[in-house]
PDB file of C-alpha atoms in Angstrom:
ATOM      1  CA  UNK A   1      72.502  70.484  90.627  1.00  0.00           C
ATOM      2  CA  UNK A   2      72.530  74.372  91.946  1.00  0.00           C
ATOM      3  CA  UNK A   3      72.848  73.503  95.255  1.00  0.00           C
ATOM      4  CA  UNK A   4      76.433  71.218  94.631  1.00  0.00           C
ATOM      5  CA  UNK A   5      77.576  74.243  92.354  1.00  0.00           C
ATOM      6  CA  UNK A   6      76.915  76.548  94.924  1.00  0.00           C
ATOM      7  CA  UNK A   7      78.877  74.320  97.254  1.00  0.00           C
ATOM      8  CA  UNK A   8      81.738  73.903  94.860  1.00  0.00           C
ATOM      9  CA  UNK A   9      81.735  77.521  94.676  1.00  0.00           C
ATOM     10  CA  UNK A  10      82.371  78.126  98.714  1.00  0.00           C
ATOM     11  CA  UNK A  11      84.832  75.396  98.945  1.00  0.00           C
ATOM     12  CA  UNK A  12      86.976  76.838  96.301  1.00  0.00           C
ATOM     13  CA  UNK A  13      86.330  80.010  98.119  1.00  0.00           C
ATOM     14  CA  UNK A  14      87.536  78.985 101.365  1.00  0.00           C
ATOM     15  CA  UNK A  15      90.282  77.434  99.590  1.00  0.00           C
ATOM     16  CA  UNK A  16      91.552  80.701  97.807  1.00  0.00           C
ATOM     17  CA  UNK A  17      91.094  82.577 101.280  1.00  0.00           C
ATOM     18  CA  UNK A  18      93.242  79.664 103.212  1.00  0.00           C
ATOM     19  CA  UNK A  19      95.423  79.486 100.471  1.00  0.00           C
ATOM     20  CA  UNK A  20      96.480  83.680 100.593  1.00  0.00           C
ATOM     21  CA  UNK A  21      96.266  83.429 104.436  1.00  0.00           C
ATOM     22  CA  UNK A  22      98.845  80.839 104.466  1.00  0.00           C
ATOM     23  CA  UNK A  23     101.238  82.348 101.843  1.00  0.00           C
ATOM     24  CA  UNK A  24     101.178  86.332 102.852  1.00  0.00           C
ATOM     25  CA  UNK A  25     102.153  87.995 105.675  1.00  0.00           C
ATOM     26  CA  UNK A  26     100.410  90.556 106.996  1.00  0.00           C
ATOM     27  CA  UNK A  27      98.102  92.509 105.775  1.00  0.00           C
ATOM     28  CA  UNK A  28      96.387  89.255 103.724  1.00  0.00           C
ATOM     29  CA  UNK A  29      94.865  89.187 100.435  1.00  0.00           C
ATOM     30  CA  UNK A  30      91.001  89.054 100.304  1.00  0.00           C
ATOM     31  CA  UNK A  31      88.461  88.239  97.830  1.00  0.00           C
ATOM     32  CA  UNK A  32      84.812  88.681  98.034  1.00  0.00           C
ATOM     33  CA  UNK A  33      82.314  88.886  95.522  1.00  0.00           C
ATOM     34  CA  UNK A  34      83.249  85.994  93.329  1.00  0.00           C
ATOM     35  CA  UNK A  35      80.406  84.306  91.479  1.00  0.00           C
ATOM     36  CA  UNK A  36      83.324  81.771  89.785  1.00  0.00           C
ATOM     37  CA  UNK A  37      86.403  80.963  91.152  1.00  0.00           C
ATOM     38  CA  UNK A  38      88.795  78.433  89.635  1.00  0.00           C
ATOM     39  CA  UNK A  39      92.289  77.420  90.425  1.00  0.00           C
ATOM     40  CA  UNK A  40      94.927  76.018  88.292  1.00  0.00           C
ATOM     41  CA  UNK A  41      96.949  74.380  90.943  1.00  0.00           C
ATOM     42  CA  UNK A  42      99.923  73.840  88.391  1.00  0.00           C
ATOM     43  CA  UNK A  43     100.364  77.267  87.906  1.00  0.00           C
ATOM     44  CA  UNK A  44      99.017  78.693  91.271  1.00  0.00           C
ATOM     45  CA  UNK A  45      96.680  80.772  89.242  1.00  0.00           C
ATOM     46  CA  UNK A  46      93.626  81.456  90.299  1.00  0.00           C
ATOM     47  CA  UNK A  47      90.460  82.640  87.620  1.00  0.00           C
ATOM     48  CA  UNK A  48      87.794  84.655  89.427  1.00  0.00           C
ATOM     49  CA  UNK A  49      84.735  86.425  88.017  1.00  0.00           C
ATOM     50  CA  UNK A  50      82.198  88.667  89.572  1.00  0.00           C
ATOM     51  CA  UNK A  51      79.621  91.559  89.477  1.00  0.00           C
ATOM     52  CA  UNK A  52      82.428  92.962  90.339  1.00  0.00           C
ATOM     53  CA  UNK A  53      84.930  90.484  91.909  1.00  0.00           C
ATOM     54  CA  UNK A  54      87.070  92.545  94.473  1.00  0.00           C
ATOM     55  CA  UNK A  55      90.600  91.689  95.557  1.00  0.00           C
ATOM     56  CA  UNK A  56      92.063  93.696  98.827  1.00  0.00           C
ATOM     57  CA  UNK A  57      95.207  93.850 100.183  1.00  0.00           C
ATOM     58  CA  UNK A  58      95.455  96.341 102.973  1.00  0.00           C
ATOM     59  CA  UNK A  59      94.083  99.586 101.493  1.00  0.00           C
ATOM     60  CA  UNK A  60      94.484  98.434  98.260  1.00  0.00           C
ATOM     61  CA  UNK A  61      91.239  96.922  96.437  1.00  0.00           C
ATOM     62  CA  UNK A  62      91.000  96.143  92.906  1.00  0.00           C
ATOM     63  CA  UNK A  63      87.363  95.424  91.703  1.00  0.00           C
ATOM     64  CA  UNK A  64      86.545  93.849  88.219  1.00  0.00           C
ATOM     65  CA  UNK A  65      84.480  91.836  86.203  1.00  0.00           C
ATOM     66  CA  UNK A  66      87.163  89.079  85.495  1.00  0.00           C
ATOM     67  CA  UNK A  67      90.521  88.616  87.060  1.00  0.00           C
ATOM     68  CA  UNK A  68      93.367  86.529  87.518  1.00  0.00           C
ATOM     69  CA  UNK A  69      95.496  86.179  90.615  1.00  0.00           C
ATOM     70  CA  UNK A  70      99.088  84.684  90.660  1.00  0.00           C
ATOM     71  CA  UNK A  71      99.219  83.625  94.321  1.00  0.00           C
ATOM     72  CA  UNK A  72     103.224  82.743  93.697  1.00  0.00           C
ATOM     73  CA  UNK A  73     103.768  86.152  92.544  1.00  0.00           C
ATOM     74  CA  UNK A  74     100.978  87.831  94.299  1.00  0.00           C
ATOM     75  CA  UNK A  75     100.157  89.430  90.635  1.00  0.00           C
ATOM     76  CA  UNK A  76      96.447  90.496  89.876  1.00  0.00           C
ATOM     77  CA  UNK A  77      95.445  91.006  86.105  1.00  0.00           C
ATOM     78  CA  UNK A  78      92.287  92.959  85.787  1.00  0.00           C
ATOM     79  CA  UNK A  79      89.682  93.400  83.080  1.00  0.00           C
ATOM     80  CA  UNK A  80      86.386  95.067  82.497  1.00  0.00           C
ATOM     81  CA  UNK A  81      85.736  98.425  83.873  1.00  0.00           C
ATOM     82  CA  UNK A  82      88.319  97.878  86.189  1.00  0.00           C
ATOM     83  CA  UNK A  83      88.938 100.101  89.601  1.00  0.00           C
ATOM     84  CA  UNK A  84      91.727 100.547  91.958  1.00  0.00           C
ATOM     85  CA  UNK A  85      91.598 102.603  94.854  1.00  0.00           C
ATOM     86  CA  UNK A  86      94.067 102.959  98.173  1.00  0.00           C
ATOM     87  CA  UNK A  87      94.314 105.677 101.190  1.00  0.00           C
ATOM     88  CA  UNK A  88      95.191 108.607  98.174  1.00  0.00           C
ATOM     89  CA  UNK A  89      94.817 107.150  94.607  1.00  0.00           C
ATOM     90  CA  UNK A  90      91.704 106.063  92.814  1.00  0.00           C
ATOM     91  CA  UNK A  91      92.087 104.536  89.292  1.00  0.00           C
ATOM     92  CA  UNK A  92      89.849 103.598  86.658  1.00  0.00           C
ATOM     93  CA  UNK A  93      90.864 101.760  83.356  1.00  0.00           C
ATOM     94  CA  UNK A  94      89.487  99.100  80.696  1.00  0.00           C
ATOM     95  CA  UNK A  95      92.853  96.980  82.283  1.00  0.00           C
ATOM     96  CA  UNK A  96      95.144  97.102  84.991  1.00  0.00           C
ATOM     97  CA  UNK A  97      97.955  94.898  86.475  1.00  0.00           C
ATOM     98  CA  UNK A  98      98.879  94.910  90.187  1.00  0.00           C
ATOM     99  CA  UNK A  99     101.796  93.690  92.261  1.00  0.00           C
ATOM    100  CA  UNK A 100     100.167  93.620  95.277  1.00  0.00           C
ATOM    101  CA  UNK A 101     103.259  92.740  97.050  1.00  0.00           C
ATOM    102  CA  UNK A 102     105.366  95.803  95.622  1.00  0.00           C
ATOM    103  CA  UNK A 103     102.970  98.244  95.672  1.00  0.00           C
ATOM    104  CA  UNK A 104     102.905  98.573  91.979  1.00  0.00           C
ATOM    105  CA  UNK A 105      99.852  99.197  89.969  1.00  0.00           C
ATOM    106  CA  UNK A 106      99.621  99.240  85.864  1.00  0.00           C
ATOM    107  CA  UNK A 107      96.621 100.856  83.902  1.00  0.00           C
ATOM    108  CA  UNK A 108      95.910 101.159  80.404  1.00  0.00           C
ATOM    109  CA  UNK A 109      93.677 101.639  77.451  1.00  0.00           C
ATOM    110  CA  UNK A 110      92.577 105.257  78.690  1.00  0.00           C
ATOM    111  CA  UNK A 111      92.827 105.894  82.147  1.00  0.00           C
ATOM    112  CA  UNK A 112      91.410 108.535  84.988  1.00  0.00           C
ATOM    113  CA  UNK A 113      93.517 108.588  88.029  1.00  0.00           C
ATOM    114  CA  UNK A 114      92.432 110.938  90.930  1.00  0.00           C
ATOM    115  CA  UNK A 115      94.618 112.027  93.899  1.00  0.00           C
ATOM    116  CA  UNK A 116      94.619 115.132  96.328  1.00  0.00           C
ATOM    117  CA  UNK A 117      97.172 116.774  94.003  1.00  0.00           C
ATOM    118  CA  UNK A 118      94.816 116.746  91.276  1.00  0.00           C
ATOM    119  CA  UNK A 119      92.922 114.322  87.841  1.00  0.00           C
ATOM    120  CA  UNK A 120      95.263 112.397  86.061  1.00  0.00           C
ATOM    121  CA  UNK A 121      94.079 111.379  82.292  1.00  0.00           C
ATOM    122  CA  UNK A 122      96.201 109.303  80.360  1.00  0.00           C
ATOM    123  CA  UNK A 123      96.557 106.537  77.861  1.00  0.00           C
ATOM    124  CA  UNK A 124      98.732 104.447  80.638  1.00  0.00           C
ATOM    125  CA  UNK A 125      99.621 105.613  83.943  1.00  0.00           C
ATOM    126  CA  UNK A 126     101.597 103.822  86.405  1.00  0.00           C
ATOM    127  CA  UNK A 127     101.793 104.476  90.347  1.00  0.00           C
ATOM    128  CA  UNK A 128     104.318 103.165  92.941  1.00  0.00           C
ATOM    129  CA  UNK A 129     102.669 103.511  96.252  1.00  0.00           C
ATOM    130  CA  UNK A 130     105.822 102.900  98.302  1.00  0.00           C
ATOM    131  CA  UNK A 131     107.572 105.981  96.939  1.00  0.00           C
ATOM    132  CA  UNK A 132     104.240 107.714  96.427  1.00  0.00           C
ATOM    133  CA  UNK A 133     105.031 108.397  92.556  1.00  0.00           C
ATOM    134  CA  UNK A 134     102.309 108.366  89.827  1.00  0.00           C
ATOM    135  CA  UNK A 135     103.978 108.318  86.285  1.00  0.00           C
ATOM    136  CA  UNK A 136     101.328 109.131  83.116  1.00  0.00           C
ATOM    137  CA  UNK A 137     102.509 108.235  79.547  1.00  0.00           C
ATOM    138  CA  UNK A 138     100.370 108.629  76.038  1.00  0.00           C
ATOM    139  CA  UNK A 139      98.831 112.146  76.120  1.00  0.00           C
ATOM    140  CA  UNK A 140      98.765 112.720  79.958  1.00  0.00           C
ATOM    141  CA  UNK A 141      96.552 115.692  81.331  1.00  0.00           C
ATOM    142  CA  UNK A 142      96.736 116.952  84.717  1.00  0.00           C
ATOM    143  CA  UNK A 143      93.952 119.170  86.083  1.00  0.00           C
ATOM    144  CA  UNK A 144      93.907 120.841  89.570  1.00  0.00           C
ATOM    145  CA  UNK A 145      91.656 123.910  90.204  1.00  0.00           C
ATOM    146  CA  UNK A 146      92.606 126.259  87.272  1.00  0.00           C
ATOM    147  CA  UNK A 147      95.589 124.693  86.470  1.00  0.00           C
ATOM    148  CA  UNK A 148      95.587 122.545  83.240  1.00  0.00           C
ATOM    149  CA  UNK A 149      98.651 120.568  81.960  1.00  0.00           C
ATOM    150  CA  UNK A 150      99.617 118.291  79.236  1.00  0.00           C
ATOM    151  CA  UNK A 151     102.585 116.569  78.137  1.00  0.00           C
ATOM    152  CA  UNK A 152     103.395 113.041  76.544  1.00  0.00           C
ATOM    153  CA  UNK A 153     104.684 112.347  80.269  1.00  0.00           C
ATOM    154  CA  UNK A 154     103.428 113.676  83.698  1.00  0.00           C
ATOM    155  CA  UNK A 155     105.329 112.520  86.700  1.00  0.00           C
ATOM    156  CA  UNK A 156     103.720 113.093  90.014  1.00  0.00           C
ATOM    157  CA  UNK A 157     105.518 113.000  93.093  1.00  0.00           C
ATOM    158  CA  UNK A 158     103.005 112.745  95.891  1.00  0.00           C
ATOM    159  CA  UNK A 159     105.129 113.080  98.650  1.00  0.00           C
ATOM    160  CA  UNK A 160     106.601 116.343  97.931  1.00  0.00           C
ATOM    161  CA  UNK A 161     103.986 117.568  95.959  1.00  0.00           C
ATOM    162  CA  UNK A 162     105.272 117.977  92.659  1.00  0.00           C
ATOM    163  CA  UNK A 163     104.278 117.238  88.520  1.00  0.00           C
ATOM    164  CA  UNK A 164     106.977 117.411  86.000  1.00  0.00           C
ATOM    165  CA  UNK A 165     105.475 117.461  82.562  1.00  0.00           C
ATOM    166  CA  UNK A 166     108.491 116.656  80.245  1.00  0.00           C
ATOM    167  CA  UNK A 167     108.556 115.863  76.168  1.00  0.00           C
ATOM    168  CA  UNK A 168     106.998 119.231  74.898  1.00  0.00           C
ATOM    169  CA  UNK A 169     104.475 120.586  77.321  1.00  0.00           C
ATOM    170  CA  UNK A 170     101.634 123.202  77.802  1.00  0.00           C
ATOM    171  CA  UNK A 171     100.630 124.443  81.226  1.00  0.00           C
ATOM    172  CA  UNK A 172      97.619 126.884  81.364  1.00  0.00           C
ATOM    173  CA  UNK A 173      96.778 128.687  85.087  1.00  0.00           C
ATOM    174  CA  UNK A 174      93.773 130.459  84.242  1.00  0.00           C
ATOM    175  CA  UNK A 175      94.069 132.436  80.804  1.00  0.00           C
ATOM    176  CA  UNK A 176      97.868 132.262  81.123  1.00  0.00           C
ATOM    177  CA  UNK A 177      99.645 129.914  78.942  1.00  0.00           C
ATOM    178  CA  UNK A 178     103.418 128.507  78.927  1.00  0.00           C
ATOM    179  CA  UNK A 179     104.685 126.343  76.707  1.00  0.00           C
ATOM    180  CA  UNK A 180     108.250 124.283  77.498  1.00  0.00           C
ATOM    181  CA  UNK A 181     109.861 121.127  76.708  1.00  0.00           C
ATOM    182  CA  UNK A 182     110.068 120.865  80.348  1.00  0.00           C
ATOM    183  CA  UNK A 183     107.637 122.225  83.204  1.00  0.00           C
ATOM    184  CA  UNK A 184     107.696 121.556  86.727  1.00  0.00           C
ATOM    185  CA  UNK A 185     105.140 122.700  89.094  1.00  0.00           C
ATOM    186  CA  UNK A 186     105.190 122.932  92.773  1.00  0.00           C
ATOM    187  CA  UNK A 187     101.452 122.178  93.320  1.00  0.00           C
ATOM    188  CA  UNK A 188     101.541 123.264  97.117  1.00  0.00           C
ATOM    189  CA  UNK A 189     103.047 127.067  96.207  1.00  0.00           C
ATOM    190  CA  UNK A 190     102.081 127.061  92.890  1.00  0.00           C
ATOM    191  CA  UNK A 191     105.451 127.744  91.823  1.00  0.00           C
ATOM    192  CA  UNK A 192     106.187 127.037  87.544  1.00  0.00           C
ATOM    193  CA  UNK A 193     109.804 126.528  86.646  1.00  0.00           C
ATOM    194  CA  UNK A 194     109.754 125.742  82.638  1.00  0.00           C
ATOM    195  CA  UNK A 195     113.123 124.871  80.597  1.00  0.00           C
ATOM    196  CA  UNK A 196     113.640 124.616  77.407  1.00  0.00           C
ATOM    197  CA  UNK A 197     112.871 127.018  74.502  1.00  0.00           C
ATOM    198  CA  UNK A 198     109.869 128.215  76.902  1.00  0.00           C
ATOM    199  CA  UNK A 199     107.211 130.515  75.478  1.00  0.00           C
ATOM    200  CA  UNK A 200     104.966 132.595  77.825  1.00  0.00           C
ATOM    201  CA  UNK A 201     101.784 134.372  77.150  1.00  0.00           C
ATOM    202  CA  UNK A 202     100.377 136.527  79.784  1.00  0.00           C
ATOM    203  CA  UNK A 203      97.116 138.380  80.344  1.00  0.00           C
ATOM    204  CA  UNK A 204      97.161 141.499  82.544  1.00  0.00           C
ATOM    205  CA  UNK A 205      94.358 141.709  84.981  1.00  0.00           C
ATOM    206  CA  UNK A 206      92.181 144.303  83.849  1.00  0.00           C
TER     207      UNK A 206
END
């Protein structure tokens, strides 16, 4: 019976890989680490579980204890200690939804996202890999070296290395603090632009 179960799982994984290879242009979607795989042929939805199971498309990889993959829309829904990573971004969250063909990732439930520009923490983070944009909502916080910024919403434009804090922002650079409705930080030049009732507290060098 155990041998039969192993054979069925192997056959299911082979069928999944073959179906994905037929359906996708380059790069293909690759699945590994599954200890359970089930296909609902009527809907084209795979249910996968593992410790963890991994779904990869090019440089983008999602790992989770449980996930579903919708073959028609290339949609991955993952839960249970989920991680997402690509060449420049690493995300951990309780839940992640990824549109693999679009390069769009939505993480929810208390998220940490790490990029060369800094570490983002928020209740919700959405990343658009094509335009290199990361949007953090619900108590967002960005930390980079001696810079720490908080706002209801933070938009990180990775291509130009800017962070926009909006909805009532607080930015700390060492001991100095800036408060404003909107704060834009050029992360490369360390240039700060504040607008909307800006209040600044400075501590001169001693």
